[in-house]
Coordinates of C-alpha atoms in Angstrom, one line a residue:
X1 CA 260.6 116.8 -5.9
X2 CA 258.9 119.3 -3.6
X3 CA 259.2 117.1 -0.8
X4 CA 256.4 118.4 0.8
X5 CA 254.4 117.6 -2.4
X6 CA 255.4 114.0 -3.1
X7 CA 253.8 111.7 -1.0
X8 CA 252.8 111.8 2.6
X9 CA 253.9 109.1 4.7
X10 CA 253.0 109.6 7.9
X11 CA 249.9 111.7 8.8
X12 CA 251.1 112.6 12.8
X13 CA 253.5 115.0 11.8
X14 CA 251.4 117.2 9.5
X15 CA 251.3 120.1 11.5
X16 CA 253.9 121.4 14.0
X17 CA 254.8 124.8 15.8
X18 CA 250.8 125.8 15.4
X19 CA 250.9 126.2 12.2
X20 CA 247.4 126.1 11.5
X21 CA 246.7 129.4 10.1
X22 CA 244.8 129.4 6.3
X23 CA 247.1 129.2 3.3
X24 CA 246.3 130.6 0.4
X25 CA 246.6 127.4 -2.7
X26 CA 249.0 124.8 -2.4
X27 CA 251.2 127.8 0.1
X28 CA 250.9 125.8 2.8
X29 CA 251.6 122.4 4.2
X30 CA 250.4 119.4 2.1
X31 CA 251.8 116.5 5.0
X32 CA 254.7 115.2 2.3
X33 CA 257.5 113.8 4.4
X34 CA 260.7 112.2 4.3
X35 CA 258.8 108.7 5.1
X36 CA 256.8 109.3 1.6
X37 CA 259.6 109.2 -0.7
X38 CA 261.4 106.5 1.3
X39 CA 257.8 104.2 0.7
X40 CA 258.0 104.6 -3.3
X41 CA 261.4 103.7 -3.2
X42 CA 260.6 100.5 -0.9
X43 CA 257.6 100.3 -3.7
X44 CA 259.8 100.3 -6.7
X45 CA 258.3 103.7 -8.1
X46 CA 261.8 105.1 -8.7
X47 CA 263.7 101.8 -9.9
X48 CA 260.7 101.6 -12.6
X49 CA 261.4 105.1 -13.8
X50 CA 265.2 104.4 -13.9
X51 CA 265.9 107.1 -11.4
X52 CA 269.4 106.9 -9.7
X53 CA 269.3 110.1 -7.9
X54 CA 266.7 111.8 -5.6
X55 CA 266.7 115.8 -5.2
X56 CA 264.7 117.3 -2.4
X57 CA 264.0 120.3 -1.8
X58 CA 265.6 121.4 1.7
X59 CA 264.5 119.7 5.1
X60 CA 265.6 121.6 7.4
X61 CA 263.5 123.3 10.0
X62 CA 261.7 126.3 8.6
X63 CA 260.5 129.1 9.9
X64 CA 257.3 128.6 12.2
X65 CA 254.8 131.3 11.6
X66 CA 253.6 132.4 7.6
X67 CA 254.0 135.4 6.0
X68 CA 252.3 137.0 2.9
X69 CA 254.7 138.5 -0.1
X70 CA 251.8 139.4 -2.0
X71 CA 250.0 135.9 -2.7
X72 CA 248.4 135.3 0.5
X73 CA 249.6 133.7 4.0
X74 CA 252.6 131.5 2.6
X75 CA 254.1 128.7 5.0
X76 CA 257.8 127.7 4.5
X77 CA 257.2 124.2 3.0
X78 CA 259.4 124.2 0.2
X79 CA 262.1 124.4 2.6
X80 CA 263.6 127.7 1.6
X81 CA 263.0 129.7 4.9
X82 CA 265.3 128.7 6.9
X83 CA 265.1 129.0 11.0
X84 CA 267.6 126.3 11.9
X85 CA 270.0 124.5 9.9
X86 CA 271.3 122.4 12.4
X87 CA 267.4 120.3 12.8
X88 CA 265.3 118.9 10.4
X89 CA 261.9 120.3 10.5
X90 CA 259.2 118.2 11.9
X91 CA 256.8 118.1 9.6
X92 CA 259.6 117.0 7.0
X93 CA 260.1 113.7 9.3
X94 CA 263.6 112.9 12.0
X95 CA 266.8 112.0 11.6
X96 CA 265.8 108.2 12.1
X97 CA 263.6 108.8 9.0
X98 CA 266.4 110.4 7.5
X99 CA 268.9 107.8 7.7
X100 CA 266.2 105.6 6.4
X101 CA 265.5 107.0 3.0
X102 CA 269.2 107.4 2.6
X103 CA 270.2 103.5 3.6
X104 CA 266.8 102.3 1.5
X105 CA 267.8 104.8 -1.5
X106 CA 271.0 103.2 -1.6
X107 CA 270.0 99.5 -1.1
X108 CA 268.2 100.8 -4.5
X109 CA 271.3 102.2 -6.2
X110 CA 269.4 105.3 -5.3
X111 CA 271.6 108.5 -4.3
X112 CA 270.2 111.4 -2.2
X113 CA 270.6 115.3 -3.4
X114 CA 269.5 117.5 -0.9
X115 CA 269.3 121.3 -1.3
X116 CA 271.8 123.8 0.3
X117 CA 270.7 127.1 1.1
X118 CA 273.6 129.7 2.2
X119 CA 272.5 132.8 0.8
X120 CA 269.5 133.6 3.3
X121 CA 267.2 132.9 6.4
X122 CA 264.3 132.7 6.5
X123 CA 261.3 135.7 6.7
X124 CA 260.9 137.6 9.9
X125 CA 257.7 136.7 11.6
X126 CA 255.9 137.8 14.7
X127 CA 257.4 134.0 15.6
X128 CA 260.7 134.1 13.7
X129 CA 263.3 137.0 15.1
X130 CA 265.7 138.2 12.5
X131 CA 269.2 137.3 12.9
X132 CA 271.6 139.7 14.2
X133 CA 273.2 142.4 11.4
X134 CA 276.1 140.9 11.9
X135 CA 274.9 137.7 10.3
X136 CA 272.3 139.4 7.6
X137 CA 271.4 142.4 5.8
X138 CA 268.2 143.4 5.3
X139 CA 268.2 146.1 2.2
X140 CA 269.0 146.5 -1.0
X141 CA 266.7 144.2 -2.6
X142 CA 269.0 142.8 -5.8
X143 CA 268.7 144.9 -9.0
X144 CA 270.4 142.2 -10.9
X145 CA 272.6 145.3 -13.2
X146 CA 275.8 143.9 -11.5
X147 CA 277.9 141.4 -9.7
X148 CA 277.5 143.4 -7.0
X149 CA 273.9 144.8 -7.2
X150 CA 273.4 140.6 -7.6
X151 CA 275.0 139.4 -4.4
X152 CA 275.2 142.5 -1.8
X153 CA 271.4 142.6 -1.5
X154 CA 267.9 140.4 -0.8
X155 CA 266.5 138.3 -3.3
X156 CA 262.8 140.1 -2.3
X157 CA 261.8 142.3 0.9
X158 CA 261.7 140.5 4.0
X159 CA 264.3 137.9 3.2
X160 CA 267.8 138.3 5.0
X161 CA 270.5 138.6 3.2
X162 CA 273.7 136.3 4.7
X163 CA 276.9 138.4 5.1
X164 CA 278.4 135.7 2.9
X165 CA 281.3 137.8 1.9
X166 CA 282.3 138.2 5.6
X167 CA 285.2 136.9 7.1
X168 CA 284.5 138.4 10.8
X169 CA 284.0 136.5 13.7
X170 CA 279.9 136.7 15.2
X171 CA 278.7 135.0 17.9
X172 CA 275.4 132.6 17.5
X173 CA 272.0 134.8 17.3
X174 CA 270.7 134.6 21.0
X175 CA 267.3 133.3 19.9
X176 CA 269.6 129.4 19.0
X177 CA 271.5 129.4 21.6
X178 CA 267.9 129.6 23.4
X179 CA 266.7 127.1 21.3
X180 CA 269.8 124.2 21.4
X181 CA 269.6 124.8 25.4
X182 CA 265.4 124.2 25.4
X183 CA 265.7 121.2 23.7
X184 CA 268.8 119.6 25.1
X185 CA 271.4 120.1 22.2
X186 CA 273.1 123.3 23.4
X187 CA 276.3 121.5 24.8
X188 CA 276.9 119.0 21.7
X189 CA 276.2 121.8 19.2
X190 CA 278.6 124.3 20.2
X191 CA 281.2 121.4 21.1
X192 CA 281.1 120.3 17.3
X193 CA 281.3 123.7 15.9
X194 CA 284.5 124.3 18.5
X195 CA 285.7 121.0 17.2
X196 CA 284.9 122.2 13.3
X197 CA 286.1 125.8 13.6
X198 CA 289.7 124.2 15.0
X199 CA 290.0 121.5 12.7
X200 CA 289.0 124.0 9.8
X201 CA 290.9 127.0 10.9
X202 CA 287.9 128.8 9.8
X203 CA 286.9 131.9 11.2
X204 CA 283.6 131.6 12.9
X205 CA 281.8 133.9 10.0
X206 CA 278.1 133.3 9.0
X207 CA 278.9 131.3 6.1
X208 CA 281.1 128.8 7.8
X209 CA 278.6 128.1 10.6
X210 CA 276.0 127.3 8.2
X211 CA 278.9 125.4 5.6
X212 CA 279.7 123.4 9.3
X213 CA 275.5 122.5 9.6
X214 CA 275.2 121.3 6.0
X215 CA 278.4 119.4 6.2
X216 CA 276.9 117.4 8.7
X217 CA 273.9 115.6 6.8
X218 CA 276.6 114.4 4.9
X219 CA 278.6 113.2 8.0
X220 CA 276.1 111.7 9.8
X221 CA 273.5 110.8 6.9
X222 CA 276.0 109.7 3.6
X223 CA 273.7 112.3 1.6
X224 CA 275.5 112.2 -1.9
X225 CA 275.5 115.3 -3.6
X226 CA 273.8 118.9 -2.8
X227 CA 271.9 121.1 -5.1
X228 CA 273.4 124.5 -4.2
X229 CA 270.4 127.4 -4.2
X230 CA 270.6 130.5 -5.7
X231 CA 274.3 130.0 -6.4
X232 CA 274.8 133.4 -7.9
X233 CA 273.6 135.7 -5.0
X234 CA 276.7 134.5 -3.3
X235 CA 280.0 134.8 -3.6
X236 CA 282.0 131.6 -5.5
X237 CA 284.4 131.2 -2.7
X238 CA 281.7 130.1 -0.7
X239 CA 280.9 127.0 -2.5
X240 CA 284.2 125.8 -3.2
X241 CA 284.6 125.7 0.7
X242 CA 281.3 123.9 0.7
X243 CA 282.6 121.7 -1.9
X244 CA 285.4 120.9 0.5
X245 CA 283.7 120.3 3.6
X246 CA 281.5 117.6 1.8
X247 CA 284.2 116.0 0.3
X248 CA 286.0 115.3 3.4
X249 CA 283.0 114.6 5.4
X250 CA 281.5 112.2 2.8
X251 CA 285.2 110.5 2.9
X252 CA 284.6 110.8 7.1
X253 CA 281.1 109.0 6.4
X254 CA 282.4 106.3 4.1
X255 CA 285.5 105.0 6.2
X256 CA 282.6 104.7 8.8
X257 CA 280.0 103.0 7.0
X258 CA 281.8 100.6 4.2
X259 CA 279.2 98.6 3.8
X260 CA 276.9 101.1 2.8
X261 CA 278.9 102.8 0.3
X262 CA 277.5 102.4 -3.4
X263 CA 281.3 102.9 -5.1
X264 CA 283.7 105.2 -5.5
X265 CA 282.5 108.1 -7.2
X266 CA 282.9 111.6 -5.4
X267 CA 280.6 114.0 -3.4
X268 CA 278.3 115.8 -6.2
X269 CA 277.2 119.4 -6.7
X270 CA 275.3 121.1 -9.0
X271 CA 274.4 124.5 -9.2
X272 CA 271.0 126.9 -9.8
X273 CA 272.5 129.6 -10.9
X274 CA 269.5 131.2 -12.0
X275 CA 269.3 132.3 -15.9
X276 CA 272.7 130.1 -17.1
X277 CA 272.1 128.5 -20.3
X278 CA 274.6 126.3 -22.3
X279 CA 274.7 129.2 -24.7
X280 CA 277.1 130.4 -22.2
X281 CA 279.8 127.9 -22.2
X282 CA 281.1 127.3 -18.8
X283 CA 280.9 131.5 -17.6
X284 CA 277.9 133.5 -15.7
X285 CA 277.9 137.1 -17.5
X286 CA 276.8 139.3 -14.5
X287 CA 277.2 142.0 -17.2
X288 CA 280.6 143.8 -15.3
X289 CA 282.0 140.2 -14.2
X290 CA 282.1 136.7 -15.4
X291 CA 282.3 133.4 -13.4
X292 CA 283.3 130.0 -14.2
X293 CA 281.4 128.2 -11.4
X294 CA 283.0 124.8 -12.4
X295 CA 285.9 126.3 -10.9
X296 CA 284.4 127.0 -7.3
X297 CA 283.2 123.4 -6.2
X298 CA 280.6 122.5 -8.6
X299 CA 279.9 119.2 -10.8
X300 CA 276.9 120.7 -12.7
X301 CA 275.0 123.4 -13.3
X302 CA 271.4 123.7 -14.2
X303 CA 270.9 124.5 -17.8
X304 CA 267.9 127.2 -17.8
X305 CA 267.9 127.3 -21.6
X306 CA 267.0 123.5 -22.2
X307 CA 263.2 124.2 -22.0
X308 CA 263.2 126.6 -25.2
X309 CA 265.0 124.5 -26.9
X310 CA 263.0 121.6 -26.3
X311 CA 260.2 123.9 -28.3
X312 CA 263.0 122.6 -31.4
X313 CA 262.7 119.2 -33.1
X314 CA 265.6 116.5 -32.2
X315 CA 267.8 117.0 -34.8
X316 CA 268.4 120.7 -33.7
X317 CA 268.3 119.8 -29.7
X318 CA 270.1 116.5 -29.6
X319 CA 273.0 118.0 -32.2
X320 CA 273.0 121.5 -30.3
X321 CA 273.7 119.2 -26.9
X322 CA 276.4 117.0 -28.1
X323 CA 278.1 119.7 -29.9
X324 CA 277.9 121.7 -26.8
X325 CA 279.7 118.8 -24.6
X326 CA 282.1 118.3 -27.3
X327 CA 283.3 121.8 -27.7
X328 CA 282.6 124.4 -24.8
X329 CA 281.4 122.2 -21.9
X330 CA 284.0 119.2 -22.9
X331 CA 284.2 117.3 -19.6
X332 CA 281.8 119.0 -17.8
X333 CA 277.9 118.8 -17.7
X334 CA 274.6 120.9 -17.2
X335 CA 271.2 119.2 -15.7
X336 CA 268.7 119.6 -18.6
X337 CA 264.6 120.1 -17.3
X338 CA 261.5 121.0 -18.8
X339 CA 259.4 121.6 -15.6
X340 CA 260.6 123.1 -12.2
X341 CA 259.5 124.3 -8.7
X342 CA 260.5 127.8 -9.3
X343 CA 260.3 128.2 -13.3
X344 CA 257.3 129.9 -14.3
X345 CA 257.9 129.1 -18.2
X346 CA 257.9 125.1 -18.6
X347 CA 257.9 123.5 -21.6
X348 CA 254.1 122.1 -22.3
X349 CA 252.6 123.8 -19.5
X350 CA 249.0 121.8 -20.3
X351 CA 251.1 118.3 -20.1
X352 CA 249.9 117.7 -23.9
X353 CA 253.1 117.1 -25.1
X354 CA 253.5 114.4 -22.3
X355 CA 255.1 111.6 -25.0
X356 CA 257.5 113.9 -26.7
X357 CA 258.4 115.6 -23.3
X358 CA 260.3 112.4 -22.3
X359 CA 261.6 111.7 -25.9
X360 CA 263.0 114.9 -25.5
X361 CA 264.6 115.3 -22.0
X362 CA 265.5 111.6 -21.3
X363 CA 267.4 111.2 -25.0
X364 CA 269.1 114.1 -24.5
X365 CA 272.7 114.3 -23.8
X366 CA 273.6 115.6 -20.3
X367 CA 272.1 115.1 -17.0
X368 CA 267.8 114.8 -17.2
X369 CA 266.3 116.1 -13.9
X370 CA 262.1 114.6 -14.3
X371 CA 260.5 116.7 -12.3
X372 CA 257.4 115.0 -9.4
X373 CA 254.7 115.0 -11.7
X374 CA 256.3 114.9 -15.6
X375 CA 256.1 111.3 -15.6
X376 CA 252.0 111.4 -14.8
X377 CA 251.1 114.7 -16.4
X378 CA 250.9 116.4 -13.2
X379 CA 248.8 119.6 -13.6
X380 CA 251.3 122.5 -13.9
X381 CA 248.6 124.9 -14.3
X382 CA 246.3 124.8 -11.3
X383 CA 243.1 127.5 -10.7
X384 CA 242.7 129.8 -8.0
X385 CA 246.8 129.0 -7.3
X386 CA 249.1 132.1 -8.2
X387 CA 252.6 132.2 -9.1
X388 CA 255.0 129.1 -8.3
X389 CA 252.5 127.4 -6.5
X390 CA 250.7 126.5 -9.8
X391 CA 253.9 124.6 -10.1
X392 CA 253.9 122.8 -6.8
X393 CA 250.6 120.7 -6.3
X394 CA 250.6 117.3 -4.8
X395 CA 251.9 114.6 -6.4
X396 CA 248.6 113.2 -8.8
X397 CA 248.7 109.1 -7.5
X398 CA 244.9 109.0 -7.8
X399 CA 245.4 109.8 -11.8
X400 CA 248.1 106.9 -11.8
X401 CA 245.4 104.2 -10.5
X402 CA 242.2 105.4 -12.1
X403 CA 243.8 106.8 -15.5
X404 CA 244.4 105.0 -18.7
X405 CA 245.8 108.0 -20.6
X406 CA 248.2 108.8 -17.3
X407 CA 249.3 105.4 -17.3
X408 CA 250.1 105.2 -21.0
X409 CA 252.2 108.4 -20.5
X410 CA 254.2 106.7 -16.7
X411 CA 254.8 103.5 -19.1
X412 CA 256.1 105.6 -22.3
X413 CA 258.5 107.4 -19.4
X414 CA 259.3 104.5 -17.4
X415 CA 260.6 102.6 -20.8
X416 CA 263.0 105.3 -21.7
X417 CA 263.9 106.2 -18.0
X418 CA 265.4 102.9 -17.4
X419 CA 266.7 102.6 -21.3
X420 CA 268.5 105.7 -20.3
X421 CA 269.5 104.4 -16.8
X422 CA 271.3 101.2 -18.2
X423 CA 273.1 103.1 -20.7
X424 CA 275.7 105.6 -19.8
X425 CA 275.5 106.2 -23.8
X426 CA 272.7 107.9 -23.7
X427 CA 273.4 110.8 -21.6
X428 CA 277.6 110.9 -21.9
X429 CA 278.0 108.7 -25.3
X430 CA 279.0 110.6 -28.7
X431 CA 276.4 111.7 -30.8
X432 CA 276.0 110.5 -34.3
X433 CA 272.8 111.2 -36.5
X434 CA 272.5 108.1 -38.7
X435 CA 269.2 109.1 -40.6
X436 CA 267.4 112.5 -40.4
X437 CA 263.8 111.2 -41.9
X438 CA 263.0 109.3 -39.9
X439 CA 264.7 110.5 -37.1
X440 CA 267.7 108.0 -35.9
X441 CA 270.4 108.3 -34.0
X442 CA 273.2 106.6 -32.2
X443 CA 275.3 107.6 -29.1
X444 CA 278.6 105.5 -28.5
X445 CA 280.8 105.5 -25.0
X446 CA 284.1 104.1 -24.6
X447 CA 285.9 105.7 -21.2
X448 CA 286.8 104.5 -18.1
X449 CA 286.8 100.6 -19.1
X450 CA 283.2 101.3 -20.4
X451 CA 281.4 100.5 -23.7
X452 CA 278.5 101.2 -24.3
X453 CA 276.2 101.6 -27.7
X454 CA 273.0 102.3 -28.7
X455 CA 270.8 103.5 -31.5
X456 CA 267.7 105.5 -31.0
X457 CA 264.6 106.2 -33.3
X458 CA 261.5 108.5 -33.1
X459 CA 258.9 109.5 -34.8
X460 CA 259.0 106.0 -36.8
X461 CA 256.5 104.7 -38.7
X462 CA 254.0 102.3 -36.9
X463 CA 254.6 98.2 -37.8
X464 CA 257.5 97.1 -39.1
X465 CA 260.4 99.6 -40.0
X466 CA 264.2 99.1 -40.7
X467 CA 266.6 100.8 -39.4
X468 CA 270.7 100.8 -40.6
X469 CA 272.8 100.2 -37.7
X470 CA 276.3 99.7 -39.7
X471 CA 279.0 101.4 -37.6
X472 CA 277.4 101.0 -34.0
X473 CA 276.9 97.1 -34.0
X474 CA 278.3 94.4 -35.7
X475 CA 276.9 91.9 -38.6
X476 CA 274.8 89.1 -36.6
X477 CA 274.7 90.6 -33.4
X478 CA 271.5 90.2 -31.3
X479 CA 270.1 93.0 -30.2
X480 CA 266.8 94.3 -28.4
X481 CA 264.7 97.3 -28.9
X482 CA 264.2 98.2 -25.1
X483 CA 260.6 99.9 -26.2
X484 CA 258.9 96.6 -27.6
X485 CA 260.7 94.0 -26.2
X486 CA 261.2 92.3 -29.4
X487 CA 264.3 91.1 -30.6
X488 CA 266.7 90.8 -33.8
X489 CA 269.7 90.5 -35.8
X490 CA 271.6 93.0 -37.5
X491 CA 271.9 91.3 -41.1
X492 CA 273.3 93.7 -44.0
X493 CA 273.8 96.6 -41.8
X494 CA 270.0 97.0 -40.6
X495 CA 267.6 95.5 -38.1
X496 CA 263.9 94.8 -38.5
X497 CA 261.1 95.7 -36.1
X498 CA 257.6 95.3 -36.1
X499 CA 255.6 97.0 -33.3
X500 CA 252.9 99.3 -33.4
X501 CA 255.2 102.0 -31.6
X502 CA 256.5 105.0 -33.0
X503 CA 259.9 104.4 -31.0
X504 CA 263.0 102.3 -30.8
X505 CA 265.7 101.8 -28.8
X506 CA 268.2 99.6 -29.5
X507 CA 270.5 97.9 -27.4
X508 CA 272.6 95.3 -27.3
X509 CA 271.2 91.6 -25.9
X510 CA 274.7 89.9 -23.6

């Protein structure tokens, strides 16, 4: 979610360091906070969609001033210009109401992804002094013909470049220091980056500062996994040290705090390596270089080819996936979407494909990422809104109360969300096809003292169908299609159901 954009619980902080100048649509503040998000999970919005992970866009303090890169006066609430990454920004919400939506996320089986930006600052501003050059660059903006012309450059004019590559010693910009000492952190800050650069044996270069500031959200917060931003501006080494960091601070964190820890799994990171597709297999062509950025610290990586495939009907997509996973990503995984903050082509741009939108991203194998607003038809394509913020308006909870057709499409996406969530099958299981026409499918899981079956069907025939089941459950066992509610039998290989619903999913009753 656009945290900004979600839902806005608490109306005081909606405007901060006088940021009251006009925006042009949806480029400035909208008052979603921190406290928003942590209300719908108190409200049961997330465990109804079968949502087990959160990923917000970043929190930390932003730039104060706007700037204008061509689409009007733009504030930084989508959380990518950073000013300090050691604060959370106010209108985002405190640390109190960080450590809330984390403890209440988890009381939830609910983790928390935030978003890690390395690569950049934020804009320059009559407000916001550029870092020193020791920390940034400020020119060439990236060509994208090389690995270099890639990373040794800013992502657009007026966005500073971190010296990422850089292992030289700097001293903090002048402007922090300044800024720790006026509001009475200057002594504990640098004390815990002494304490971090000694225990690290890090030199104090740019990227390890900032590595040291995102590292703690994880040590003070239990934060579970980042979403790493525009991975491949940066070099890899940099996110295997993140990596790293996270792990041993989220070990740090859970020593600390074992009553709050969910289980065992490890720190989590996933990657937006902007323009990777499973097509690729586990590399990044930068055309003279390759990189496999599994190997440098990440879990994940966001699949930027799902939403043309999702164009495709399920035989093609669902096969393509498992085949994928089975072959060239075997033991690794991508996060599938068809609608982001930042991709200008989604799949059904008009939301009129609302039904087969979650049969298609939520059945698929891999990780599905629902994007605020897929679930309710959120309008992706907003007028008098240019560019990306067509893709970022609020969060449409009017629609969901006064809206039959928007509560249809929540209910169709709630069902399979928490089908999907009980079923580790769906997403990691092995893929069989067990009839092409109508389409039916089953996905099996048997790892890590885990079993776990199901059998899917769409595009069925309203009322009662049959469906063969022989090979994925046993003669005479019960089972229930998690879409109707009914149950059955399995007698002679099949199962009945009669429903007026063009979808089944079949699991197991215990």
């Amino acid at each position: 979610m656009v945290t900004d954009r979600f839902c806005n619980g608490d109306t005081t902080n909606d405007v901060n360091f006088g940021r009251t100048k006009p925006a042009a649509k949806f480029r400035g503040f909208e008052g979603g906070d921190i406290k928003g998000v942590t209300k719908k999970i108190k409200e049961g919005y997330f465990d109804r969609l079968g949502v087990n992970a959160l990923w917000l866009t970043p929190i930390v303090e932003q730039i104060h001033d706007g700037t204008d890169e061509g689409t009007g006066l733009s504030y930084g609430f989508h959380g990518y210009w950073t000013r300090d990454w050691s604060a959370l920004d106010p209108n985002f919400g405190t640390e109190a109401d960080l450590q809330e939506l984390v403890t209440t996320a988890h009381a939830h089986g609910i983790r928390i992804v935030l978003d890690a930006v390395i690569n950049h600052t934020g804009p320059v501003t009559h407000s916001d002094p550029e870092w020193p050059s020791d920390w940034v660059r400020t020119g060439p903006t990236c060509s994208y013909k090389s690995y270099e012309t890639t990373t040794a450059c800013t992502l657009v004019a007026n966005l500073p470049d971190v010296l990422t590559e850089s292992d030289t010693p700097v001293e903090l910009p002048p402007f922090l220091l300044e800024k720790w000492k006026n509001e009475g952190r200057y002594e504990q800050q640098t004390a815990e980056l002494d304490a971090f650069f000694k225990a690290t044996g890090y030199p104090r270069a740019p990227k390890y500062y900032i590595i040291k500031w995102l590292t703690d959200y994880v040590r003070k917060f239990g934060i579970d996994g980042y979403r790493a931003d525009t991975v491949k501006h940066t070099n890899p080494e940099v996110w295997m040290a993140l990596k790293t960091q996270c792990d041993a601070a989220f070990a740090e964190w859970k020593k600390a705090h074992p009553e709050s820890v969910l289980d065992d799994n490890p720190f989590f990171m996933v990657a937006e390596v902007y323009g990777y597709g499973v097509s690729g297999g586990r590399n990044y062509d930068f055309g003279d270089h390759k990189v496999d950025y599994f190997d440098h610290g990440f879990d994940a990586m966001i699949n930027f080819e799902f939403r043309w495939d999702a164009d495709k009907d399920y035989a093609f997509l669902f096969g393509k996936y498992a085949e994928k996973f089975a072959t060239t990503l075997k033991d690794v995984t991508v996060l599938n979407y068809t609608a982001s903050h930042d991709d200008g082509n989604p799949f059904d741009a008009k939301r009129v494909k609302s039904f087969e939108n979650a049969n298609k991203l939520l059945l698929c194998p891999g990780i599905s990422q629902t994007y605020y607003g897929d679930e309710t038809a959120r309008l992706l394509v907003v007028d008098d809104a240019t560019g990306d913020a067509k893709l970022r308006s609020p969060m449409n909870w009017d629609a969901i109360e006064k809206d039959a057709s928007t509560q249809a499409i929540l209910e169709h996406w709630q069902k399979i969300g928490r089908f999907r969530g009980r079923h580790v099958a769906v997403g990691a299981g092995t893929h069989t096809v067990l009839s092409t026409t109508p389409y039916v499918c089953a996905r099996q899981y048997a790892q890590h003292g885990i079993s776990d079956a199901v059998v899917i069907g769409l595009d069925l025939a309203k009322g009662a169908k049959t469906i063969a089941v022989t090979g994925v459950f046993k003669e005479g066992q019960k089972l229930r299609d998690a879409y109707s509610g009914q149950e059955t039998k399995v007698k002679k290989g099949a199962v009945t159901i009669d429903s007026p619903f063009t979808v089944v999913l079949l699991e197991e009753v215990h």
